PDB file of C-alpha atoms in Angstrom:
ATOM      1  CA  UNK A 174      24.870  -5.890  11.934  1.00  0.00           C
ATOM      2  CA  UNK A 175      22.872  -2.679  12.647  1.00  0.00           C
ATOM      3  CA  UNK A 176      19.581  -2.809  14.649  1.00  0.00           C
ATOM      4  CA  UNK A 177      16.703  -0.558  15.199  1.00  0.00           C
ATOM      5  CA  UNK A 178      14.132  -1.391  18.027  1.00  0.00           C
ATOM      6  CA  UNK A 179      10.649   0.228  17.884  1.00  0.00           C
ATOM      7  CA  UNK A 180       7.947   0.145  20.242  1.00  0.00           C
ATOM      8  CA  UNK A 181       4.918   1.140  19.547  1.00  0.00           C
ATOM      9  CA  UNK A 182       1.835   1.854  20.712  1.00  0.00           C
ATOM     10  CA  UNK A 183      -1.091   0.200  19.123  1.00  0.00           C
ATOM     11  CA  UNK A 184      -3.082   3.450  18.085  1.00  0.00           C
ATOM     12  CA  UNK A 185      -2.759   4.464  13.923  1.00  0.00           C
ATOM     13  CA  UNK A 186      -1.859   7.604  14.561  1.00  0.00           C
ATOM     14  CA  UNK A 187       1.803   6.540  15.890  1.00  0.00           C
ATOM     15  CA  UNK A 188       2.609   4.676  12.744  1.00  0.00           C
ATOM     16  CA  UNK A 189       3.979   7.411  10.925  1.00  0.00           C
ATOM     17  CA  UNK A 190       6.499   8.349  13.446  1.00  0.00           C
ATOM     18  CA  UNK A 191       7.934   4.843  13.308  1.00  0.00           C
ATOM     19  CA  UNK A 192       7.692   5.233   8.902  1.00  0.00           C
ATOM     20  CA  UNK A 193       9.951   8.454  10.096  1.00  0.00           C
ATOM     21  CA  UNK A 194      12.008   6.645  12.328  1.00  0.00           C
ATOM     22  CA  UNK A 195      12.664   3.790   9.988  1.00  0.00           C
ATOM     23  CA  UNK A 196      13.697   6.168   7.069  1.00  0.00           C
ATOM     24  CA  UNK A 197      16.204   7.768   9.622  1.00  0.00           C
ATOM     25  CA  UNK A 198      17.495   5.050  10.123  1.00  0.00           C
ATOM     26  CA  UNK A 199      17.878   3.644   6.636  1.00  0.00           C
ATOM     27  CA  UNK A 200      19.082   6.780   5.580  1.00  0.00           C
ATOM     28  CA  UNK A 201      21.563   7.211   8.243  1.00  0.00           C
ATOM     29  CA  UNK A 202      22.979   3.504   7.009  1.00  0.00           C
ATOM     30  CA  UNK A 203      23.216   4.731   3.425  1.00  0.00           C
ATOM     31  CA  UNK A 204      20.711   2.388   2.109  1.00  0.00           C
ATOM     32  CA  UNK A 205      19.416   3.848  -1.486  1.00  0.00           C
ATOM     33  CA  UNK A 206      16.303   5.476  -1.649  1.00  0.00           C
ATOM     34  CA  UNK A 207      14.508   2.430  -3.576  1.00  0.00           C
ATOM     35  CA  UNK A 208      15.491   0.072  -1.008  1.00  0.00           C
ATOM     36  CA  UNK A 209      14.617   2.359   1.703  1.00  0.00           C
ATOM     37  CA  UNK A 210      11.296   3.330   0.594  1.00  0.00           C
ATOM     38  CA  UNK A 211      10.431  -0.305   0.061  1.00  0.00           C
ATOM     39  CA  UNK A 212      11.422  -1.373   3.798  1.00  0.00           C
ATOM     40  CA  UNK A 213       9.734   1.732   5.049  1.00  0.00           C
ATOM     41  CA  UNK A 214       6.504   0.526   3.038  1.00  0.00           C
ATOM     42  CA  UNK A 215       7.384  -2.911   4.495  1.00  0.00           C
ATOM     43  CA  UNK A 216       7.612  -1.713   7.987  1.00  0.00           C
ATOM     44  CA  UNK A 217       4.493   0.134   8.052  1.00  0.00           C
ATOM     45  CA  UNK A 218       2.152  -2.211   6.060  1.00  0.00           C
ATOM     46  CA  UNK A 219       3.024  -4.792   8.686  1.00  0.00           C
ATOM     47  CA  UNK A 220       2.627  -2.334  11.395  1.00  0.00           C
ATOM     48  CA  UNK A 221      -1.041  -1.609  10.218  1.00  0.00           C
ATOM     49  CA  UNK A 222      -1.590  -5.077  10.623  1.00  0.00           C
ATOM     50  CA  UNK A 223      -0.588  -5.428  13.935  1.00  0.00           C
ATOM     51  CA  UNK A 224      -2.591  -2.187  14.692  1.00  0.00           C
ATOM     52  CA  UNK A 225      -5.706  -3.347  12.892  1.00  0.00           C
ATOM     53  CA  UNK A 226      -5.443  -7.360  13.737  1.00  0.00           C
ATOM     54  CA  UNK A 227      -3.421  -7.362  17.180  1.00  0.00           C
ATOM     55  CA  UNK A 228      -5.194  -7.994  20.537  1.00  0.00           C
ATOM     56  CA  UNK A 229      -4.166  -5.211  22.904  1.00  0.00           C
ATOM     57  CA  UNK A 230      -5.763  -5.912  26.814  1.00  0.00           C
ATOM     58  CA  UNK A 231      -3.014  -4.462  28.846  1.00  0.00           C
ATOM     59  CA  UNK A 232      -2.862  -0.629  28.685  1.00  0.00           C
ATOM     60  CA  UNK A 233       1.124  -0.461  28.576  1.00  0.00           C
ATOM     61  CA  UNK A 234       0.951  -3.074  25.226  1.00  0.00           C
ATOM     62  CA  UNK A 235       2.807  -1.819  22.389  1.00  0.00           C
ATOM     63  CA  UNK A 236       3.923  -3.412  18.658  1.00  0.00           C
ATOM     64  CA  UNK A 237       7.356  -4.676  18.620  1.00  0.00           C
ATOM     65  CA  UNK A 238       9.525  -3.867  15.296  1.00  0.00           C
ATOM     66  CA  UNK A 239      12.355  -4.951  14.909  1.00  0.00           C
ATOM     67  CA  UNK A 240      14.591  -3.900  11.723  1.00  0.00           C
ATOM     68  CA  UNK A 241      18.091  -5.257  11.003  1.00  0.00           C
ATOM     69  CA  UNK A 242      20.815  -4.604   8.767  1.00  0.00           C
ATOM     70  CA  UNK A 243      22.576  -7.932   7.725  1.00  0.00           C
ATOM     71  CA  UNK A 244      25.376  -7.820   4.887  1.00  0.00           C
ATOM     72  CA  UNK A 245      23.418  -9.304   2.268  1.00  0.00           C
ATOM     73  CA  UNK A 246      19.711  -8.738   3.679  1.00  0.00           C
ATOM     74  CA  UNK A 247      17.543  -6.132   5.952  1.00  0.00           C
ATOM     75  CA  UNK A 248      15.238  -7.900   8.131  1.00  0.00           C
ATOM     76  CA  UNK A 249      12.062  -6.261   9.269  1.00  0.00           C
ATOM     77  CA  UNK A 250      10.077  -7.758  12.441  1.00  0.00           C
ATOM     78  CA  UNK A 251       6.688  -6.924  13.450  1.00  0.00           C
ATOM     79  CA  UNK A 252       5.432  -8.936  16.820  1.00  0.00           C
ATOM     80  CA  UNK A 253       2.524  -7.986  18.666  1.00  0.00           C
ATOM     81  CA  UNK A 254      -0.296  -9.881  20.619  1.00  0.00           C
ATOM     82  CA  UNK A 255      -3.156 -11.952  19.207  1.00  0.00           C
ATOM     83  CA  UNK A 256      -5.960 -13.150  21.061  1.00  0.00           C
ATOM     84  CA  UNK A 257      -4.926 -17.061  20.721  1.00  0.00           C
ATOM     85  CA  UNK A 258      -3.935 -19.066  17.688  1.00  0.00           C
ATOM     86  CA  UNK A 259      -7.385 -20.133  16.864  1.00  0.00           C
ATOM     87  CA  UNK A 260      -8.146 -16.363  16.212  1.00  0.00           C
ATOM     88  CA  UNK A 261      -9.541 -15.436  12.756  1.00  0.00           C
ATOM     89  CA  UNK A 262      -7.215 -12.973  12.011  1.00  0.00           C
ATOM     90  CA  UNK A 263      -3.994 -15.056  12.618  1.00  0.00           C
ATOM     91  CA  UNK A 264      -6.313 -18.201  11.063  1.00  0.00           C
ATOM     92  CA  UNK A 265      -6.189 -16.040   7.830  1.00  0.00           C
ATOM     93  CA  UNK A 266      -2.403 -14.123   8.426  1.00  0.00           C
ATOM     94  CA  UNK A 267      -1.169 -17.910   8.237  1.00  0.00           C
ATOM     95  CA  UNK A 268      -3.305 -19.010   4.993  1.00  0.00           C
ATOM     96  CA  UNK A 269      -2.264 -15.535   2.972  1.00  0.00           C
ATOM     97  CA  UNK A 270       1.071 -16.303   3.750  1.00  0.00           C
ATOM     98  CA  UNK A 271       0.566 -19.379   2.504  1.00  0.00           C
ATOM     99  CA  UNK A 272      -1.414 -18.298  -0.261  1.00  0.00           C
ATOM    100  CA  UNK A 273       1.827 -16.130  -1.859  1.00  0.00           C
ATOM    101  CA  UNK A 274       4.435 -18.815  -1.047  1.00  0.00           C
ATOM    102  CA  UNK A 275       2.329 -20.602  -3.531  1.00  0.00           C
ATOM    103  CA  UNK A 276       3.110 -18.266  -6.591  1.00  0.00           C
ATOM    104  CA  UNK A 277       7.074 -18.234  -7.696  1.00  0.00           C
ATOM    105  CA  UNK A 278       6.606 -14.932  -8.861  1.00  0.00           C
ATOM    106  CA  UNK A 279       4.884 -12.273  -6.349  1.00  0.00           C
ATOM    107  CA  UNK A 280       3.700  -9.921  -9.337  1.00  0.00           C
ATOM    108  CA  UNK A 281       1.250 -13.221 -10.107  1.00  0.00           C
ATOM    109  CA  UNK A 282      -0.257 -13.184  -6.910  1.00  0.00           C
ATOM    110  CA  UNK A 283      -0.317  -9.576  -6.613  1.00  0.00           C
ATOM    111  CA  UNK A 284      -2.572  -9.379  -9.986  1.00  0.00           C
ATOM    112  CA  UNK A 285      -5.126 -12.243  -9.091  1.00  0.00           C
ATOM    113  CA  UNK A 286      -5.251 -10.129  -5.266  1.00  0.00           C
ATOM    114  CA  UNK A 287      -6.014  -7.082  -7.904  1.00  0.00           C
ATOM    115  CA  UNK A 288      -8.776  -8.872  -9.567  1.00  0.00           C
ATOM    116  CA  UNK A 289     -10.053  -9.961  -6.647  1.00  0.00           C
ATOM    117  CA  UNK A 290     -10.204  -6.395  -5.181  1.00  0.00           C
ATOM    118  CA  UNK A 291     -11.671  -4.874  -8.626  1.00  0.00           C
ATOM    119  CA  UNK A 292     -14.885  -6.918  -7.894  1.00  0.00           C
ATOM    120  CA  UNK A 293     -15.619  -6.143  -4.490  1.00  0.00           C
ATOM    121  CA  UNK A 294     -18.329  -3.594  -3.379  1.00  0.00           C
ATOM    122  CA  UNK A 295     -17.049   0.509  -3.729  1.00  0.00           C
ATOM    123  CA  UNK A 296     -17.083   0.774   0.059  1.00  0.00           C
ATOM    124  CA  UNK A 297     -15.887  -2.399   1.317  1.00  0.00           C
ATOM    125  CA  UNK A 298     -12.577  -1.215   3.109  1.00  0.00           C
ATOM    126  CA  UNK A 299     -10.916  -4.847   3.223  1.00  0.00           C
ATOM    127  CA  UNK A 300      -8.333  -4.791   0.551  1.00  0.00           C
ATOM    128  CA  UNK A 301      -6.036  -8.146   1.556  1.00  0.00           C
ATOM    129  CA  UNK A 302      -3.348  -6.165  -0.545  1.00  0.00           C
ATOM    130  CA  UNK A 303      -0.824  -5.771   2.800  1.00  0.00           C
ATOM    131  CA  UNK A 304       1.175  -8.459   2.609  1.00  0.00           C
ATOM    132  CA  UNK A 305       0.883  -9.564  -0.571  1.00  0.00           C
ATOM    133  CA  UNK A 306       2.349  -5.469  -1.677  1.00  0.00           C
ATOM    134  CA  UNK A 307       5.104  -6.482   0.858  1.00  0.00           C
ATOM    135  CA  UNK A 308       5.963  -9.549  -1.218  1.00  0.00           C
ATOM    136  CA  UNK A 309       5.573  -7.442  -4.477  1.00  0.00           C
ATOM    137  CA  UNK A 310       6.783  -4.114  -4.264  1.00  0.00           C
ATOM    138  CA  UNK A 311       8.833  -4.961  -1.032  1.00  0.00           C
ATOM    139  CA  UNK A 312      10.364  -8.024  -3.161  1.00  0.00           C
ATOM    140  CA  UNK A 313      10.794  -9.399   0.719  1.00  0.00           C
ATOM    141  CA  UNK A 314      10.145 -13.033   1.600  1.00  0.00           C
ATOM    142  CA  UNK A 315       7.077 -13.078   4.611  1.00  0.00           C
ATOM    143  CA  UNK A 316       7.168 -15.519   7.542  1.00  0.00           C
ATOM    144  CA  UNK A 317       5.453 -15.601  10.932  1.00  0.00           C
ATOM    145  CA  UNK A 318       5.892 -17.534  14.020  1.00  0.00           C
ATOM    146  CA  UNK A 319       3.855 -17.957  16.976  1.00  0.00           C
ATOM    147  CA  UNK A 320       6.033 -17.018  20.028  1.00  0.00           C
ATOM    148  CA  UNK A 321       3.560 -17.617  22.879  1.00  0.00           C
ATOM    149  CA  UNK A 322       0.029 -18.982  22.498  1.00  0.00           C
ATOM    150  CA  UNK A 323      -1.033 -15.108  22.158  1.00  0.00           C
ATOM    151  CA  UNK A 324       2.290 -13.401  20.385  1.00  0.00           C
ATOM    152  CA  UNK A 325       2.320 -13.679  16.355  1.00  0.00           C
ATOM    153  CA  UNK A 326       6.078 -12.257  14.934  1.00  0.00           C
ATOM    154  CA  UNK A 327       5.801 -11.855  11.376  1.00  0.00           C
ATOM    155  CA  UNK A 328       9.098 -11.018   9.885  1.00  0.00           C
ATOM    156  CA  UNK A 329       9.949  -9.969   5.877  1.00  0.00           C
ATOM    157  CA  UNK A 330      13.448 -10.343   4.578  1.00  0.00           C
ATOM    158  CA  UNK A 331      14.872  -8.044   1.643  1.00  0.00           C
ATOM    159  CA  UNK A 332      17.648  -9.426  -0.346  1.00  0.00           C
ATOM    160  CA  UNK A 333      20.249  -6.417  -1.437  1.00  0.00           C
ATOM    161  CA  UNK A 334      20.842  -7.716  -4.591  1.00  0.00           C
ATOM    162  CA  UNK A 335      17.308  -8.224  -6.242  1.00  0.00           C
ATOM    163  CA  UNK A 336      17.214  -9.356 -10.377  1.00  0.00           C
TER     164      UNK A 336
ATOM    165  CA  UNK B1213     -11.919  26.342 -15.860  1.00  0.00           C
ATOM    166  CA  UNK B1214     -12.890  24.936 -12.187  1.00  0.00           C
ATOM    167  CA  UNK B1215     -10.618  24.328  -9.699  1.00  0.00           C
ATOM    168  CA  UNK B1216     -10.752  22.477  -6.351  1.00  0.00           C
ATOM    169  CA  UNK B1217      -8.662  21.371  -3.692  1.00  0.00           C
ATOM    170  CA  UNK B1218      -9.565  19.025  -1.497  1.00  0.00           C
ATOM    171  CA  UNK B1219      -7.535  17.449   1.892  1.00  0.00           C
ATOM    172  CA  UNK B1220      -7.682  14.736   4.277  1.00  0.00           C
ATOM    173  CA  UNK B1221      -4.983  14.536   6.607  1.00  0.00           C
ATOM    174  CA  UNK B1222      -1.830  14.734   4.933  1.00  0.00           C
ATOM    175  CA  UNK B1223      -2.789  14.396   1.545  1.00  0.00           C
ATOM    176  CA  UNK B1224      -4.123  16.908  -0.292  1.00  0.00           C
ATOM    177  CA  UNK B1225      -6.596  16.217  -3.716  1.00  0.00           C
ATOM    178  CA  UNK B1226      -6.274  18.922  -6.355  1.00  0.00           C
ATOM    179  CA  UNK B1227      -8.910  18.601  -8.955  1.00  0.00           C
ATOM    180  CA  UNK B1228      -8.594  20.751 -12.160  1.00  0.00           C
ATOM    181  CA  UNK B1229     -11.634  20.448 -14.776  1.00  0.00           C
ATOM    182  CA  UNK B1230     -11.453  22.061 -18.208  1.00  0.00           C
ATOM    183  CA  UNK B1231     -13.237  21.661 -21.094  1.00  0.00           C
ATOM    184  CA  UNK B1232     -11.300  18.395 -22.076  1.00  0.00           C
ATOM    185  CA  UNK B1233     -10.445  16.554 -19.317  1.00  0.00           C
ATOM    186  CA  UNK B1234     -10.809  16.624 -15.537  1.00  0.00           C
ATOM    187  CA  UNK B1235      -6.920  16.222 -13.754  1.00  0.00           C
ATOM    188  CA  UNK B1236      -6.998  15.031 -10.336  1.00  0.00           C
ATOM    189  CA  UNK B1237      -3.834  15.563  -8.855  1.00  0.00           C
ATOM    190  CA  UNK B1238      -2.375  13.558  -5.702  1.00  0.00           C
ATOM    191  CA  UNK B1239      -0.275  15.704  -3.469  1.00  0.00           C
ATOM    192  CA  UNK B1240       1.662  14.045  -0.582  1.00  0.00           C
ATOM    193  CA  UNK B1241       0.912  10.986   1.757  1.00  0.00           C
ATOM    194  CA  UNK B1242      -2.504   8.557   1.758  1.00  0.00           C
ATOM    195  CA  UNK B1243      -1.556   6.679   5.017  1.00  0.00           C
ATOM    196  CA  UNK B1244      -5.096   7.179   6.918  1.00  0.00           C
ATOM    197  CA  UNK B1245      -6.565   3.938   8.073  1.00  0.00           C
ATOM    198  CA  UNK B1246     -10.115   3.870   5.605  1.00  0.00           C
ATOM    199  CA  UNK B1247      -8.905   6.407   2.865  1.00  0.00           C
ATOM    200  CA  UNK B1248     -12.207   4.856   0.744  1.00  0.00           C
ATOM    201  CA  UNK B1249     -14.072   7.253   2.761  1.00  0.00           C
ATOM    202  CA  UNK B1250     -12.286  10.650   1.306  1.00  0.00           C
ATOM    203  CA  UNK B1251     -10.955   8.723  -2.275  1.00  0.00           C
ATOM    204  CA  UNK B1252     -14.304   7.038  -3.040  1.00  0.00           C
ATOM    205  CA  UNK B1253     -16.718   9.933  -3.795  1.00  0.00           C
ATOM    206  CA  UNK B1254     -14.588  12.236  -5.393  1.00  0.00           C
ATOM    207  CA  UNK B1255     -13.316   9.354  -8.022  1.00  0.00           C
ATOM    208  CA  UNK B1256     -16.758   8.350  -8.477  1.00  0.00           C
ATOM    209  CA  UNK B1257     -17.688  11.802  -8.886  1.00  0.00           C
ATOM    210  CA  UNK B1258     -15.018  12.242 -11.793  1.00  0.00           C
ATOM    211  CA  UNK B1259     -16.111   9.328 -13.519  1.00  0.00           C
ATOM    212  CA  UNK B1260     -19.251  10.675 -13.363  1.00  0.00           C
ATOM    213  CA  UNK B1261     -18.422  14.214 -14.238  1.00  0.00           C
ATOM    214  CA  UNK B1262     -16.309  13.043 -17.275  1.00  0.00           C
ATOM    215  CA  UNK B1263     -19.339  12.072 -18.717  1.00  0.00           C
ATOM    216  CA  UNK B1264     -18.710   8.169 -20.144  1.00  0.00           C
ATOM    217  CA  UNK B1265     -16.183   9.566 -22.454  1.00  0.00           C
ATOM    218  CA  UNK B1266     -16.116  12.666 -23.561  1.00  0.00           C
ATOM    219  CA  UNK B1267     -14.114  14.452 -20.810  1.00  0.00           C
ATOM    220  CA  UNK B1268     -10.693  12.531 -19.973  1.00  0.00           C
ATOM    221  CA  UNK B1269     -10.276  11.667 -16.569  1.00  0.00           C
ATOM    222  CA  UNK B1270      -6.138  12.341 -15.668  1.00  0.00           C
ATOM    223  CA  UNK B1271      -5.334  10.921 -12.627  1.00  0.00           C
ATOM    224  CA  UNK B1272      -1.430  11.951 -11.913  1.00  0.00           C
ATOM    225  CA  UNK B1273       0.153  10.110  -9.138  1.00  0.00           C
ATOM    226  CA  UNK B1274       3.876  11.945  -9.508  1.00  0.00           C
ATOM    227  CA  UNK B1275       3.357  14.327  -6.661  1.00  0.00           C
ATOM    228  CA  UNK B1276       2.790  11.072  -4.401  1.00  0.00           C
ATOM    229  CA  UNK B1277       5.246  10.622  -1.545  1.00  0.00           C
ATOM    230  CA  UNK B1278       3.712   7.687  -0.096  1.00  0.00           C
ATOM    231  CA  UNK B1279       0.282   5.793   0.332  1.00  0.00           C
ATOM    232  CA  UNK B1280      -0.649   2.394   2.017  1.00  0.00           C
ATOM    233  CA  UNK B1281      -2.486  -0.434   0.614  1.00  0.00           C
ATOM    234  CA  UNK B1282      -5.455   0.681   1.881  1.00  0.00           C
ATOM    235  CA  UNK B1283      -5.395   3.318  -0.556  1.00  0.00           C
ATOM    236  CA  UNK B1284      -4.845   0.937  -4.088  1.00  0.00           C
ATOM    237  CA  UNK B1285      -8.046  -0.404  -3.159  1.00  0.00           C
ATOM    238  CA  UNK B1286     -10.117   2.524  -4.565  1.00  0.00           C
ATOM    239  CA  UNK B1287      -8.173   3.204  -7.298  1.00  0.00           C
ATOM    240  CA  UNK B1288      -8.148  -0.509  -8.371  1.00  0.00           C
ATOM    241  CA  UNK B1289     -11.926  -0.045  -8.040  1.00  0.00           C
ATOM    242  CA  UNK B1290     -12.009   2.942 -10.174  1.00  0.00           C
ATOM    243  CA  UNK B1291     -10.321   1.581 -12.726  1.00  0.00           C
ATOM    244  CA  UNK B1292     -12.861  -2.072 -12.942  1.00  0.00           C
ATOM    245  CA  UNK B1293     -15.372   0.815 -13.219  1.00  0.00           C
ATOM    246  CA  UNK B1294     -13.951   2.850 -15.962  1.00  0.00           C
ATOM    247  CA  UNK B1295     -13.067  -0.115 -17.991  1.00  0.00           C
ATOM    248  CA  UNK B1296     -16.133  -1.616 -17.725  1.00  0.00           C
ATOM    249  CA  UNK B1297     -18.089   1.792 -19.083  1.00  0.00           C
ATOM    250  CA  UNK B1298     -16.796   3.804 -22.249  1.00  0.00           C
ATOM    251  CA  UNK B1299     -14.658   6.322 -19.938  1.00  0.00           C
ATOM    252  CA  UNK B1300     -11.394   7.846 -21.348  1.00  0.00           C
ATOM    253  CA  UNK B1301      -8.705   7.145 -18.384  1.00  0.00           C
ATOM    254  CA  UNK B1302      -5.242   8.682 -18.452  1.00  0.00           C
ATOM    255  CA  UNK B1303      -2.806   7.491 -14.798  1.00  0.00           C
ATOM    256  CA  UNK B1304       0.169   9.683 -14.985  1.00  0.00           C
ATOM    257  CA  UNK B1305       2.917   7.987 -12.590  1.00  0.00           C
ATOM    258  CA  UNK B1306       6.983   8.504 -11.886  1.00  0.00           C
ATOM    259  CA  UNK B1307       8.481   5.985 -13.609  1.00  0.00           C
ATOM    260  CA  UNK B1308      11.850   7.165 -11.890  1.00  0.00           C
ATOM    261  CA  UNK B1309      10.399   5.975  -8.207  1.00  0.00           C
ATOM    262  CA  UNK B1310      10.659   2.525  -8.168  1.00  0.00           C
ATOM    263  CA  UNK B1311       7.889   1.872  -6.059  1.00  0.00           C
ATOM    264  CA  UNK B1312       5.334   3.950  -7.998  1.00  0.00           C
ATOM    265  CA  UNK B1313       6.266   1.525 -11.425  1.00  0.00           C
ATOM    266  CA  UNK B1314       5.842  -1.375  -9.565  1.00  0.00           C
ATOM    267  CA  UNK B1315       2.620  -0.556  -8.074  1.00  0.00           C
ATOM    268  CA  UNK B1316       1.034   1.499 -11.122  1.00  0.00           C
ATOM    269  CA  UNK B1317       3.179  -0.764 -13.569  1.00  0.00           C
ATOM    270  CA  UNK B1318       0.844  -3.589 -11.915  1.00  0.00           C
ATOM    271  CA  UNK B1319      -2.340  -1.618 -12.505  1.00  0.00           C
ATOM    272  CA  UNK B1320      -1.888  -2.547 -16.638  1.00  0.00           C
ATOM    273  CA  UNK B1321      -4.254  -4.981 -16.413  1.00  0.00           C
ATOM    274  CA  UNK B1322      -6.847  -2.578 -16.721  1.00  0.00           C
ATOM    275  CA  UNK B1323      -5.169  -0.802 -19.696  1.00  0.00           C
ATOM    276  CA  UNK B1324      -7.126  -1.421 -22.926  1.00  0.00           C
ATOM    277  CA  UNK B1325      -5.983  -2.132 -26.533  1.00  0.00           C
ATOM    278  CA  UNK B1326      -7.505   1.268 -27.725  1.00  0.00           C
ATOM    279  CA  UNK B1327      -6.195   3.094 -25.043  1.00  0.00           C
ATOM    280  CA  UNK B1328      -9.292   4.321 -23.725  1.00  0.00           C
ATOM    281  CA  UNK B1329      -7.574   3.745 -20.390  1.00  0.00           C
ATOM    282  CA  UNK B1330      -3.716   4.131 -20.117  1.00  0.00           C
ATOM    283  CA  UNK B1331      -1.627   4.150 -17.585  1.00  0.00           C
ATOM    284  CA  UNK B1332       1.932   5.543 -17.961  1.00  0.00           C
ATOM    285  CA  UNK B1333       4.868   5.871 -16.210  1.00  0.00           C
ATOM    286  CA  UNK B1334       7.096   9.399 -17.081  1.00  0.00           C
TER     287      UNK B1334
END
């Protein structure tokens, strides 16, 4: 098992550095390119969640990420602070999730997201596509858990030896 | 011929108009937090320019390194629009990267039977 710990800080700005870091990483593992770029894609989709969704009072707060190399799977962890449970954002984190668990095949749900984003007005900036692309392109199986009444993991799991 | 180049951060929009088509060429990453705000007006701009038809619009993706979700959004939003109008549409991808045919390979939908909008991977 190999490991790679990031944390960081909750402005966008840092999130390419840990897309950099991650691809170091990967790369330094010998994990092909298609692989890699999908984990890095992974990595930084659910790190512009946390960025965008988290709840960030204390000045020192940073995103936790988390990536691990298992034989037969690379595990990538995002966990940051919400607000509390009953907050929108994690209200709506826990029904997307949901939502693609639904569909057996993530290209389905990644279509009717498409459709869905086709019809929306030019300049509204809310795609929804995050973590249903992670499901997609990342072919990586999403899960959350709520460790404290304010701290929301959400992990995604890659399978090596994807059909 | 016009030529224009246009940048936001670390990804750089080359557009290229001729008399038959307008090419709008993506060069490197799209990772900036609402790229609507740069992408919007210059694909409206092209759909506009190329004139419900008779200029094809190219957009070619292959030079792409990267670009986050935020970014699909327009594009998925210029292609509703172009299908929905009589606009000639050509998306040039890299079949080769696997992550550009899943995404682009996903953006079919809006391919029509005529192929007044086509999207294809080389």
């Amino acid at each position: 098992m190999e490991k790679l710990i990031l944390d960081v800080e909750p402005h966008w700005e840092n999130i390419e550095r840990a897309r950099n870091e991650t691809a170091q990483f990967l790369l330094s593992h010998k994990i092909s390119d298609d692989i890699a770029n999908a984990i890095i894609m992974v990595c930084s989709e659910l790190i512009e969640n946390a960025v965008k969704y988290g709840y960030f009072k204390e000045k020192e707060a940073t995103i936790s990420v988390n990536i691990e190399l298992f034989k037969k799977y690379i595990l990538v962890e995002v966990r940051n602070s919400i607000k509390d449970a009953k907050n929108q954002h994690f209200k709506k984190l826990d029904k997307t999730i949901q939502w693609i668990r639904g569909y057996q095949n993530p290209l389905e749900a990644y279509t009717m997201k498409i459709k869905e984003v086709a019809k929306k007005d030019l300049f509204d900036e809310e795609s929804g596509l995050g973590l249903i692309r992670v499901a997609y392109e990342g072919e990586s199986i999403l899960d959350f858990y709520l460790e404290n009444i304010n701290i929301v993991a959400v992990s995604a799991i890659r399978h090596f030896n994807i059909n | 011929m016009n030529t224009e180049k246009q940048t936001d951060d670390k990804l750089t929009i080359e557009i290229i108009e001729i008399e038959e088509n307008i090419a709008i060429k993506w060069i490197g990453k799209s990772t900036n937090r609402k790229p609507g705000n740069f992408l919007t007006p210059i694909l409206s701009n092209a759909l506009t320019n190329g004139n419900d038809g008779k200029k094809e619009v190219i957009l070619d993706f292959r030079e792409l390194e990267y670009m986050n979700s935020s970014t699909i959004s327009p594009i998925i939003k210029f292609l509703h629009n172009a299908k929905s109008g009589n606009h000639r549409i050509l998306v040039k991808y890299k079949k080769l990267l696997k992550w550009q045919e899943l995404n682009f390979s996903a953006l079919n939908i809006f391919q029509t039977p005529d192929k007044r909008i086509q999207i294809i991977g080389e």
